[in-house]
Short mmCIF file of C-alpha atoms and ligand atoms in Angstrom, two decimals:
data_model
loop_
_atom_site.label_atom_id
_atom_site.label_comp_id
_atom_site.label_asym_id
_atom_site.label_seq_id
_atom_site.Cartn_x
_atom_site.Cartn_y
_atom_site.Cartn_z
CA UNK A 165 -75.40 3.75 -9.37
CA UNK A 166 -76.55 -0.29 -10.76
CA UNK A 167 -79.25 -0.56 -8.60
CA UNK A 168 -78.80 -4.59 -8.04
CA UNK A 169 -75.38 -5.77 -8.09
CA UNK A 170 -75.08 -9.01 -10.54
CA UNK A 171 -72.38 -10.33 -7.46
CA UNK A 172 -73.03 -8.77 -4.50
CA UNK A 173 -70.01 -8.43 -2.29
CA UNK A 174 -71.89 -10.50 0.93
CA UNK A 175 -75.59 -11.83 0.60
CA UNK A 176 -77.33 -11.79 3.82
CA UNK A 177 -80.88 -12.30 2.41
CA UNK A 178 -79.66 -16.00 1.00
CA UNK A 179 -78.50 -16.97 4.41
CA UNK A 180 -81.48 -15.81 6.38
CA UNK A 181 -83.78 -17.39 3.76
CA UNK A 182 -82.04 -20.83 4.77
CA UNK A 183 -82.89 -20.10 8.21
CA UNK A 184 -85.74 -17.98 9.20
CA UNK A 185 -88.38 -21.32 9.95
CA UNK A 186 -85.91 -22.20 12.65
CA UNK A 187 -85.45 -18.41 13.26
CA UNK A 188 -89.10 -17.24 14.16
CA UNK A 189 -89.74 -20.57 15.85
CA UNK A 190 -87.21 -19.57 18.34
CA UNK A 191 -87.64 -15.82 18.17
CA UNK A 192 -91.64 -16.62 18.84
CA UNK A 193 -91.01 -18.82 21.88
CA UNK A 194 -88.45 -15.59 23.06
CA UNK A 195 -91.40 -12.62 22.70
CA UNK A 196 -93.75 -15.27 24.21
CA UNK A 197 -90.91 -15.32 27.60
CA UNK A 198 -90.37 -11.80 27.05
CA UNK A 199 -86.74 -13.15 28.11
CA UNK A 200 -84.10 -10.97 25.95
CA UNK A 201 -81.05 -9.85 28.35
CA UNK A 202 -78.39 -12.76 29.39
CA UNK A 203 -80.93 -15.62 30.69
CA UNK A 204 -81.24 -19.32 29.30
CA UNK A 205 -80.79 -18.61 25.40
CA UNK A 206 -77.03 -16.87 26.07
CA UNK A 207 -76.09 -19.52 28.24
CA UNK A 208 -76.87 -22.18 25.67
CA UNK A 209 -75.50 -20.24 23.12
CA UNK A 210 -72.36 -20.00 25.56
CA UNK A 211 -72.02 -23.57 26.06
CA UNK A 212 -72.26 -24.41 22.41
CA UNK A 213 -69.78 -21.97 21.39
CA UNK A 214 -67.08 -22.80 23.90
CA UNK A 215 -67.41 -26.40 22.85
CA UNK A 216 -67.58 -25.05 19.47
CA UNK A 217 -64.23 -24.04 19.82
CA UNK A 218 -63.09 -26.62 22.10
CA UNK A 219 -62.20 -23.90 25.21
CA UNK A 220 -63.69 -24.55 28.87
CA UNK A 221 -65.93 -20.31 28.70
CA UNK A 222 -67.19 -18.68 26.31
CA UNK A 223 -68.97 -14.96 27.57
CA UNK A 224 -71.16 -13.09 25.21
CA UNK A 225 -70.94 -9.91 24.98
CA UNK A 226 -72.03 -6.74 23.16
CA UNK A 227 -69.90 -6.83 19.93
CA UNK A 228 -66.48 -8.39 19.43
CA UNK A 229 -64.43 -4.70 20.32
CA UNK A 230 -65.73 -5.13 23.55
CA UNK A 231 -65.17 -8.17 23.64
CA UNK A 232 -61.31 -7.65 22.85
CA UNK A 233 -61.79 -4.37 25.56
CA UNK A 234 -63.03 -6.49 27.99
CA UNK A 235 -60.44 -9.62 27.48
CA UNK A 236 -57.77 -6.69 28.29
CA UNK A 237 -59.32 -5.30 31.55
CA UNK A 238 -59.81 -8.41 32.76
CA UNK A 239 -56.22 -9.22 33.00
CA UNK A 240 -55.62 -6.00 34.46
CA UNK A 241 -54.45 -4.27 31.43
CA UNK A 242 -54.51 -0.45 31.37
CA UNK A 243 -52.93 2.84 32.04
CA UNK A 244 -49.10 2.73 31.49
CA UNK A 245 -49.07 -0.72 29.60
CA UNK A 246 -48.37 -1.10 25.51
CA UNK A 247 -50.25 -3.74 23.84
CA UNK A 248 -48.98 -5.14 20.21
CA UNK A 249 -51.24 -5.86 17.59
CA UNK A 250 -51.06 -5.92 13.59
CA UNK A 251 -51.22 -2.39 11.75
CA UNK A 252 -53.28 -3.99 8.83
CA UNK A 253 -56.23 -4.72 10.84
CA UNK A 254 -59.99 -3.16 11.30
CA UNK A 255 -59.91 -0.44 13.49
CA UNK A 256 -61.90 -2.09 16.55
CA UNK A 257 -58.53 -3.83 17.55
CA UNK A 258 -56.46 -0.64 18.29
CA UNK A 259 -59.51 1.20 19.53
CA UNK A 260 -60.29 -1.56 22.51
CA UNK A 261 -56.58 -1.74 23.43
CA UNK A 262 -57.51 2.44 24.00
CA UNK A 263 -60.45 1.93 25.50
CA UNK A 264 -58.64 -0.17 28.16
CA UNK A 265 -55.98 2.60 28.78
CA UNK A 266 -53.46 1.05 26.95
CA UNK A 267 -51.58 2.39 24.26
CA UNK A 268 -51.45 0.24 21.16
CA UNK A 269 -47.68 -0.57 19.40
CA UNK A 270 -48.06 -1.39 16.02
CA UNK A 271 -46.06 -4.30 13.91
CA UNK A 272 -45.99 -4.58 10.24
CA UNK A 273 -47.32 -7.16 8.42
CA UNK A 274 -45.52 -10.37 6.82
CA UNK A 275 -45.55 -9.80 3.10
CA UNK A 276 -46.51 -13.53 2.32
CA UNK A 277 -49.51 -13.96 4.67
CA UNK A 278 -50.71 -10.19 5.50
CA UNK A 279 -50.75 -11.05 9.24
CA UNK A 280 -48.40 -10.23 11.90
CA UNK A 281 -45.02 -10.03 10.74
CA UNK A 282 -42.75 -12.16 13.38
CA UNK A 283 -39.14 -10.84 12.35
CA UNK A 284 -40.15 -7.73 13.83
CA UNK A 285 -42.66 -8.66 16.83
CA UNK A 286 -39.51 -8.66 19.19
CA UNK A 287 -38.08 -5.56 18.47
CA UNK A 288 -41.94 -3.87 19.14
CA UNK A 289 -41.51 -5.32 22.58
CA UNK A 290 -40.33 -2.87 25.47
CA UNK A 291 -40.29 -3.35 29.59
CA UNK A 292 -44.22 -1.50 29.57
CA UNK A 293 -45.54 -4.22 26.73
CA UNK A 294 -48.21 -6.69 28.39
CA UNK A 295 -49.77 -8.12 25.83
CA UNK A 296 -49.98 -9.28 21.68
CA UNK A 297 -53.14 -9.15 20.19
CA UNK A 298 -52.66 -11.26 16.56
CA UNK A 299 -55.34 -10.98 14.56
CA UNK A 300 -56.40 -14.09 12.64
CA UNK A 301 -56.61 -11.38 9.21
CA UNK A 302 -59.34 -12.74 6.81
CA UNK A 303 -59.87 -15.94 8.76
CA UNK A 304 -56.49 -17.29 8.54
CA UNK A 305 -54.76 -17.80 11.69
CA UNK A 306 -51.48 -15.69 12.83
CA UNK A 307 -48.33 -18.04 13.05
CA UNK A 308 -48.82 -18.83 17.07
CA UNK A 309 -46.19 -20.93 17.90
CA UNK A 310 -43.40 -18.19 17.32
CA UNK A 311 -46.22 -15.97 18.83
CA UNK A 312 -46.35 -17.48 22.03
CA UNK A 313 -42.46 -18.61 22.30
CA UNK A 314 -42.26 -14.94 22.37
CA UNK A 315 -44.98 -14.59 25.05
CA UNK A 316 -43.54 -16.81 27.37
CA UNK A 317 -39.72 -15.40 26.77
CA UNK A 318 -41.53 -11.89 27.97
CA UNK A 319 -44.11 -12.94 30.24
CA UNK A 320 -46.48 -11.10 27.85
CA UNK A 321 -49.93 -12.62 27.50
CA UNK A 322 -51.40 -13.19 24.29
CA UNK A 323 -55.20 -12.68 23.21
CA UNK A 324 -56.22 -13.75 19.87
CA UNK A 325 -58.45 -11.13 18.04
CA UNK A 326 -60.47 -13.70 16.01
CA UNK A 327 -62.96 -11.70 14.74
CA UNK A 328 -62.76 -12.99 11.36
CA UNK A 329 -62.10 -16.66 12.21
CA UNK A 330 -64.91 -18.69 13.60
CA UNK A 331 -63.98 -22.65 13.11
CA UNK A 332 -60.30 -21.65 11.74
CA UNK A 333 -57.60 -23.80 12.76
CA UNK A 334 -53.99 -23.73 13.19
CA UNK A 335 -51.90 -27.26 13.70
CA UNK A 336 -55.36 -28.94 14.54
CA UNK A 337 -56.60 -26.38 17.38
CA UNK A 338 -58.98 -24.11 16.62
CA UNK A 339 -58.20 -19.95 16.45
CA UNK A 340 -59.84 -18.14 19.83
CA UNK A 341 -58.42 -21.55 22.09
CA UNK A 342 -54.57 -20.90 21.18
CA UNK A 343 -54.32 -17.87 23.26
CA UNK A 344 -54.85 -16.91 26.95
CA UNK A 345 -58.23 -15.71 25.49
CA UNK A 346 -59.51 -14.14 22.54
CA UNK A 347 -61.85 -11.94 21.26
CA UNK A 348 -65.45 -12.79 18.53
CA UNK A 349 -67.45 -10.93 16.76
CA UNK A 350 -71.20 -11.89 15.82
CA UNK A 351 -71.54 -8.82 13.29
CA UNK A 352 -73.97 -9.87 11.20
CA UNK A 353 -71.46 -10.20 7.85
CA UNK A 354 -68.78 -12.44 10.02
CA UNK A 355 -68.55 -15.86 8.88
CA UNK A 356 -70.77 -16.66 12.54
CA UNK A 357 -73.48 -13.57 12.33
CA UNK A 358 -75.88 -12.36 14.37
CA UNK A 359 -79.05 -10.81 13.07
CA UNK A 360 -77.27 -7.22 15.03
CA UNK A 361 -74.39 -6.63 16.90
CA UNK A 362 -73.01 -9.76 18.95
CA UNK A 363 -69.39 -10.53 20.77
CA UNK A 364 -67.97 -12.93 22.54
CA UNK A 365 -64.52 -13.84 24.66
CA UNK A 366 -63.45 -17.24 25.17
CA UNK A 367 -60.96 -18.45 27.65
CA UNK A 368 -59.86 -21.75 29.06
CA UNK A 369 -58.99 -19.75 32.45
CA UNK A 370 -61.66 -19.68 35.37
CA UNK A 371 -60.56 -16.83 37.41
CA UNK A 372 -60.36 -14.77 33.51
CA UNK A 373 -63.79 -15.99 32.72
CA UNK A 374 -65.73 -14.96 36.25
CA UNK A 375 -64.57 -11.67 36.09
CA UNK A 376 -65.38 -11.37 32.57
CA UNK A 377 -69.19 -12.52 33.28
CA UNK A 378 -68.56 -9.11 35.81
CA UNK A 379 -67.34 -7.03 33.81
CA UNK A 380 -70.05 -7.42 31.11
CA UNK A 381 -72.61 -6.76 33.67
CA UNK A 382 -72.11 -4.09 35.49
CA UNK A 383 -69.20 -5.70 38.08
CA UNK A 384 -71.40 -8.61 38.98
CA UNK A 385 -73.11 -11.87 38.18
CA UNK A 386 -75.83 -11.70 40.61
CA UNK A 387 -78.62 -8.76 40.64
CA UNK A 388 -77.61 -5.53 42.71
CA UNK A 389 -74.08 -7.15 43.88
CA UNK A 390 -71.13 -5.04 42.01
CA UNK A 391 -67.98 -6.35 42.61
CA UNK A 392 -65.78 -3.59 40.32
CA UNK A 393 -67.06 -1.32 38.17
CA UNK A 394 -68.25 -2.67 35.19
CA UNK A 395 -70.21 -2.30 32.03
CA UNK A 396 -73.15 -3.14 30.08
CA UNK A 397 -72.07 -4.89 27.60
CA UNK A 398 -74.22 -7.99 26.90
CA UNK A 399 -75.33 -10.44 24.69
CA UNK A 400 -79.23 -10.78 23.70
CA UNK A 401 -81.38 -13.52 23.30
CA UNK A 402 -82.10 -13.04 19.98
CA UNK A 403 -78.97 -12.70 19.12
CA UNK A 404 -77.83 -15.80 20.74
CA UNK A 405 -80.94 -17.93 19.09
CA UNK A 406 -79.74 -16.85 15.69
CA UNK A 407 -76.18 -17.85 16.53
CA UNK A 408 -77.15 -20.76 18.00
CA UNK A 409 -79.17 -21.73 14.63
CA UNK A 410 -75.82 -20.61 13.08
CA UNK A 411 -73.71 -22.21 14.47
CA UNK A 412 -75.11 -26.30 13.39
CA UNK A 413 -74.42 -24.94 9.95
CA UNK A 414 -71.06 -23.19 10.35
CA UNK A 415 -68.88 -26.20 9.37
CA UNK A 416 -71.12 -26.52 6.27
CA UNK A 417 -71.10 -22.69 5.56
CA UNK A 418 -67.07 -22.52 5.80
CA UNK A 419 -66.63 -25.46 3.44
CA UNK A 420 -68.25 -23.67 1.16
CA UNK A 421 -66.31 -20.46 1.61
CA UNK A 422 -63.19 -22.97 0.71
CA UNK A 423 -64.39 -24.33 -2.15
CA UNK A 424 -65.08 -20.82 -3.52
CA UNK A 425 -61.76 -19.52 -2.88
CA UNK A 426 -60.26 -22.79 -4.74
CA UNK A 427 -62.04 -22.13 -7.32
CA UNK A 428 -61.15 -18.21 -7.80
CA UNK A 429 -57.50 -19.46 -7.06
CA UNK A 430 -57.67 -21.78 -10.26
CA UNK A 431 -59.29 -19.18 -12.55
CA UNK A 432 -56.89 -16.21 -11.27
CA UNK A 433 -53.84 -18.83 -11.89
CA UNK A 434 -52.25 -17.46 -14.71
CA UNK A 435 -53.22 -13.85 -14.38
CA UNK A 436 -49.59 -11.57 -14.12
CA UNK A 437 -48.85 -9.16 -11.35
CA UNK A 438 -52.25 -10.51 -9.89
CA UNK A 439 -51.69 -11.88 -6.16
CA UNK A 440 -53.98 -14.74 -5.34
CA UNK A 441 -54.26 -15.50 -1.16
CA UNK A 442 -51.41 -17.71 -0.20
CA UNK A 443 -53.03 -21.30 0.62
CA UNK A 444 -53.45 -23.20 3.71
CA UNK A 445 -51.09 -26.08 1.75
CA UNK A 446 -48.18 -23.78 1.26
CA UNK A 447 -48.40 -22.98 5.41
CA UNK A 448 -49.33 -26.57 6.73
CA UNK A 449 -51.72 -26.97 8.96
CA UNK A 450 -53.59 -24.13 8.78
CA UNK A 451 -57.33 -24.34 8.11
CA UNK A 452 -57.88 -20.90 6.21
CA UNK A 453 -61.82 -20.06 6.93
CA UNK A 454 -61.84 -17.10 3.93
CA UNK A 455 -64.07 -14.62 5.77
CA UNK A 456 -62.41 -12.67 2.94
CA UNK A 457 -60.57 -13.56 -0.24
CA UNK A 458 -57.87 -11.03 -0.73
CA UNK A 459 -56.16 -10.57 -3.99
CA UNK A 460 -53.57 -7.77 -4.52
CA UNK A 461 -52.11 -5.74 -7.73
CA UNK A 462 -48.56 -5.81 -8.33
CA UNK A 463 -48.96 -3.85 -11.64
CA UNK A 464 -51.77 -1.51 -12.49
CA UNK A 465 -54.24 0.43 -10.65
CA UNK A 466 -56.05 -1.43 -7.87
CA UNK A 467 -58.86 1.92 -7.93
CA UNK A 468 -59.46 1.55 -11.72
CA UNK A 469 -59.90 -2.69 -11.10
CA UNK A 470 -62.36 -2.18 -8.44
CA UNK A 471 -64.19 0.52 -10.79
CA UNK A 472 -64.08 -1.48 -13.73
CA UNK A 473 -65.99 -4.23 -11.95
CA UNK A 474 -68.48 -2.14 -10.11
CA UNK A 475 -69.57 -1.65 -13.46
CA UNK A 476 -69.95 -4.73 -14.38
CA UNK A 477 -72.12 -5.30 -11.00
CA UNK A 478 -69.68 -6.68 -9.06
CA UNK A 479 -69.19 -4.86 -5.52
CA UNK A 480 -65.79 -5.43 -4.04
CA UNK A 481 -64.46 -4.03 -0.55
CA UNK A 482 -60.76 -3.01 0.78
CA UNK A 483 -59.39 -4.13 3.99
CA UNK A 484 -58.08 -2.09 4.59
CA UNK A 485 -57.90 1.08 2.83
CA UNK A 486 -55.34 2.95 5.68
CA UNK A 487 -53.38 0.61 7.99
CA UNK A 488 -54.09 1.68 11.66
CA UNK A 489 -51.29 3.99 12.29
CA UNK A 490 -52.29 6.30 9.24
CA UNK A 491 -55.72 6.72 10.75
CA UNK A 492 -56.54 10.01 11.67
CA UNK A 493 -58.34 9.03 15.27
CA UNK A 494 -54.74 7.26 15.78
CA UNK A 495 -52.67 10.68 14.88
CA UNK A 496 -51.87 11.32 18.20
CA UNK A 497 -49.82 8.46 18.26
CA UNK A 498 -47.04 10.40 16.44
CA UNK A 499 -47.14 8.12 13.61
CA UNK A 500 -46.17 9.10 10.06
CA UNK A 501 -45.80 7.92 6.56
CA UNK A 502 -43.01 5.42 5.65
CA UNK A 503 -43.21 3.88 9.08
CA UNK A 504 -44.97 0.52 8.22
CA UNK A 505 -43.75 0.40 4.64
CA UNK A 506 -45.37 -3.37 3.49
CA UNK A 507 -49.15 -2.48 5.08
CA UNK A 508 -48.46 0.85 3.47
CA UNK A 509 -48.14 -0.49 -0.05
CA UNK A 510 -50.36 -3.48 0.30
CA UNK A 511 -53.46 -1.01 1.57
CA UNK A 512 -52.76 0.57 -2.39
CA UNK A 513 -52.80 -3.04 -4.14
CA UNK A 514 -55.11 -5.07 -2.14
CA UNK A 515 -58.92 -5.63 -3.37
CA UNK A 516 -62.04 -8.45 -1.54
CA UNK A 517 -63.65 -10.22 -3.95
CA UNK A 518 -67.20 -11.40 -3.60
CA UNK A 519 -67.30 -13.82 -0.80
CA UNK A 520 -70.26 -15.57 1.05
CA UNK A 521 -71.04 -19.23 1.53
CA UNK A 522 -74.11 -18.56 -1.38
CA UNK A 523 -72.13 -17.88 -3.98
CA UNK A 524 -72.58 -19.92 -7.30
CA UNK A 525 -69.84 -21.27 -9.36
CA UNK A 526 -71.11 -19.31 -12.38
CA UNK A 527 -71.04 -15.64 -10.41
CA UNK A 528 -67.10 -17.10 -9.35
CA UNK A 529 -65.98 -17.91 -13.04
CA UNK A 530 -67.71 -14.61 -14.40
CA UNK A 531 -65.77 -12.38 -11.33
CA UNK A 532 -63.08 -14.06 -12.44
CA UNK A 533 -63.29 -13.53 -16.29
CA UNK A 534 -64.00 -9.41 -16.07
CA UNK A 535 -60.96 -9.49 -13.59
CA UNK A 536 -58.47 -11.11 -16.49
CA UNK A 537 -60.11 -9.05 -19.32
CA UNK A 538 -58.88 -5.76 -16.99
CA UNK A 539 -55.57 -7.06 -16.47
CA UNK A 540 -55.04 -8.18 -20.13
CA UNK A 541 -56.05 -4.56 -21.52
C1 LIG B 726 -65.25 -7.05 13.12
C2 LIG B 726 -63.93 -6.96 13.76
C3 LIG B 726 -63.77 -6.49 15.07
C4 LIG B 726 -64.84 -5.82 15.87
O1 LIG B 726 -66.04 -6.46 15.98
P1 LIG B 726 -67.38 -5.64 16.22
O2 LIG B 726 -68.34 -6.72 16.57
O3 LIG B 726 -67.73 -4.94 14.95
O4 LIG B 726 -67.18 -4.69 17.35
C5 LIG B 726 -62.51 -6.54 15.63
N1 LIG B 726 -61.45 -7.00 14.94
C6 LIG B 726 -61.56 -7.43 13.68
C7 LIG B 726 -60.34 -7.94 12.97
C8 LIG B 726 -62.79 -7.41 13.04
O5 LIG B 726 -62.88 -7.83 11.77
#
């Protein structure tokens, strides 16, 4: 084991050195309240996100499955109903459609862009489907226009999970206010963090959004009046002061991300059988936010790459190493091998590089240089 990683894969430390005045100022001013469930702080957070993402609600919740889980039951989604999302996405998006009582249908993914592949969304669509959950994969939105001319054909609604995708934009809107609502996530390592576990669904719809502030505490908004049966799934105060602080340097923090992924683009250029990300310019008006920059192997062994460089200190991740039907939690599905072929492959061949607003130019170029002295050996 290399006890400090020369690159780390994600630096939290750096980002919560930037902030932590502004951080224990507000935390201080919280203990001092002793105000940490719901209250004034998640409201303003609330506010500021929703405008944020230019959609009329946000409602925090307790981390962004719920928040997906919550979206669903909501609109009244549950036992009998099929829900479609992507099979190369985290787990949390299949699991919430199951925690609502729906049974997830999986698509394969588009071979160009890793996200939802649209040639075969229709044929995934049956008389008990209710829903499409796209997932805006590594912060780069799902095609949505096709998405939701599909929708509308089927009377299907559409919730975006944008987990990964806080400020990403597709023709000029931004991801999480394309949708009939969508699902965040504040996990700490998302490009908009909490210092925990943090969620939130935004919506533009008012009926949607009051029984979401219900269903996240326990079937009601005011104290001892339960509507339906709900949960307890809420955000914190201290979660929503750090987001809050977060958020005024989002913008600023994504930029970043960009110009880090240009810059691995150029260096990775001329590398053969080496995949870079396809870019925003080749799609058109897509704002790609890089909560992860995704390379894949054509040739070689993706394992022996990602070894190589851990031992040269540079951590890398996979996501993800088993598309969601191969999972064994998801067996009882009646999935098998051979059934999403391109996830299938790509989950062999595709590697995260380092990848946090922090990163310096130097740690890019020298990522960059072990990665062409593997492939040129
Ligand atoms: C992180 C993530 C989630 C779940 O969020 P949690 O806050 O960890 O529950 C859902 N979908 C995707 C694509 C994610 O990356």
């Amino acid at each position: 084991m290399i006890a400090t990683m020369k690159v780390p894969f994600v630096d939290l430390k750096a980002q919560h050195n930037f902030i932590h005045v502004e951080l224990w100022k507000e935390w201080h001013e919280l203990f001092e309240n002793a105000s940490f469930v719901l209250g004034e702080k998640v409201e303003e957070f609330e506010k500021q996100f929703a405008h944020f993402i230019r959609v009329k609600h946000a409602v925090g919740v307790a981390n962004g499955t719920d928040a997906i889980t919550l979206a669903l039951k909501a609109m009244g989604i549950g036992q009998e109903d099929e829900v479609i999302t992507a099979v190369n996405s985290y787990i949390a998006t299949a699991e919430a459609i199951i925690h609502a009582g729906a049974k997830p249908v999986f698509v394969d993914i588009d071979p160009n862009t890793y996200n939802i592949n649209l040639s075969l969304l229709e044929k995934a669509i049956t008389p008990r489907t209710q829903a499409i959950i796209p997932v805006h994969l590594y912060g780069q939105p799902a095609d949505m226009d096709p998405i939701l001319q599909l929708a509308k054909k089927h009377d299907l609604l559409v919730i975006e999970d944008a987990a990964q995708a806080h400020g990403a934009e597709y023709k000029g809107m931004k991801a999480g206010s394309i949708g009939h609502a969508a699902g965040f996530s504040f996990y700490p390592s998302k490009n908009l963090g909490a210092c925990g576990d943090g969620g939130a669904v935004v919506t533009n719809d008012d009926n949607l959004a009051l029984r979401l502030h219900k269903l996240r505490n326990h079937g009601g908004v005011e104290r001892y009046q339960h509507d339906l049966i709900g949960y307890n799934s809420r955000l914190d105060a201290l979660q929503a002061a750090a987001l809050g602080i977060k958020l005024r340097y989002l913008n600023e923090w994504n930029q970043q991300r960009q110009e880090h992924a240009k810059l691995y683009n150029q260096l990775l250029l001329n590398l053969s059988g080496l995949i870079t990300p396809i870019t925003p310019e080749i799609l058109g008006g897509i704002t790609h936010i890089y909560h992860l920059y995704v390379i894949r192997l054509e040739t070689g062994s993706r394992d022996k790459l990602q070894q190589y460089l851990y031992e040269q200190g540079i951590q890398t991740g996979i996501h993800y190493p088993k598309p969601l039907h191969l999972i064994p939690a998801f067996a009882y599905l009646g999935h098998r091998e051979g059934d999403f072929p391109i996830a299938e492959k790509y989950s062999q061949q595709i590697l995260s590089l380092p990848m946090y607003p922090e990163l310096q130019p130097w740690q890019i170029e020298w990522v960059s240089e072990q990665i062409g002295n593997y492939m040129r050996q």
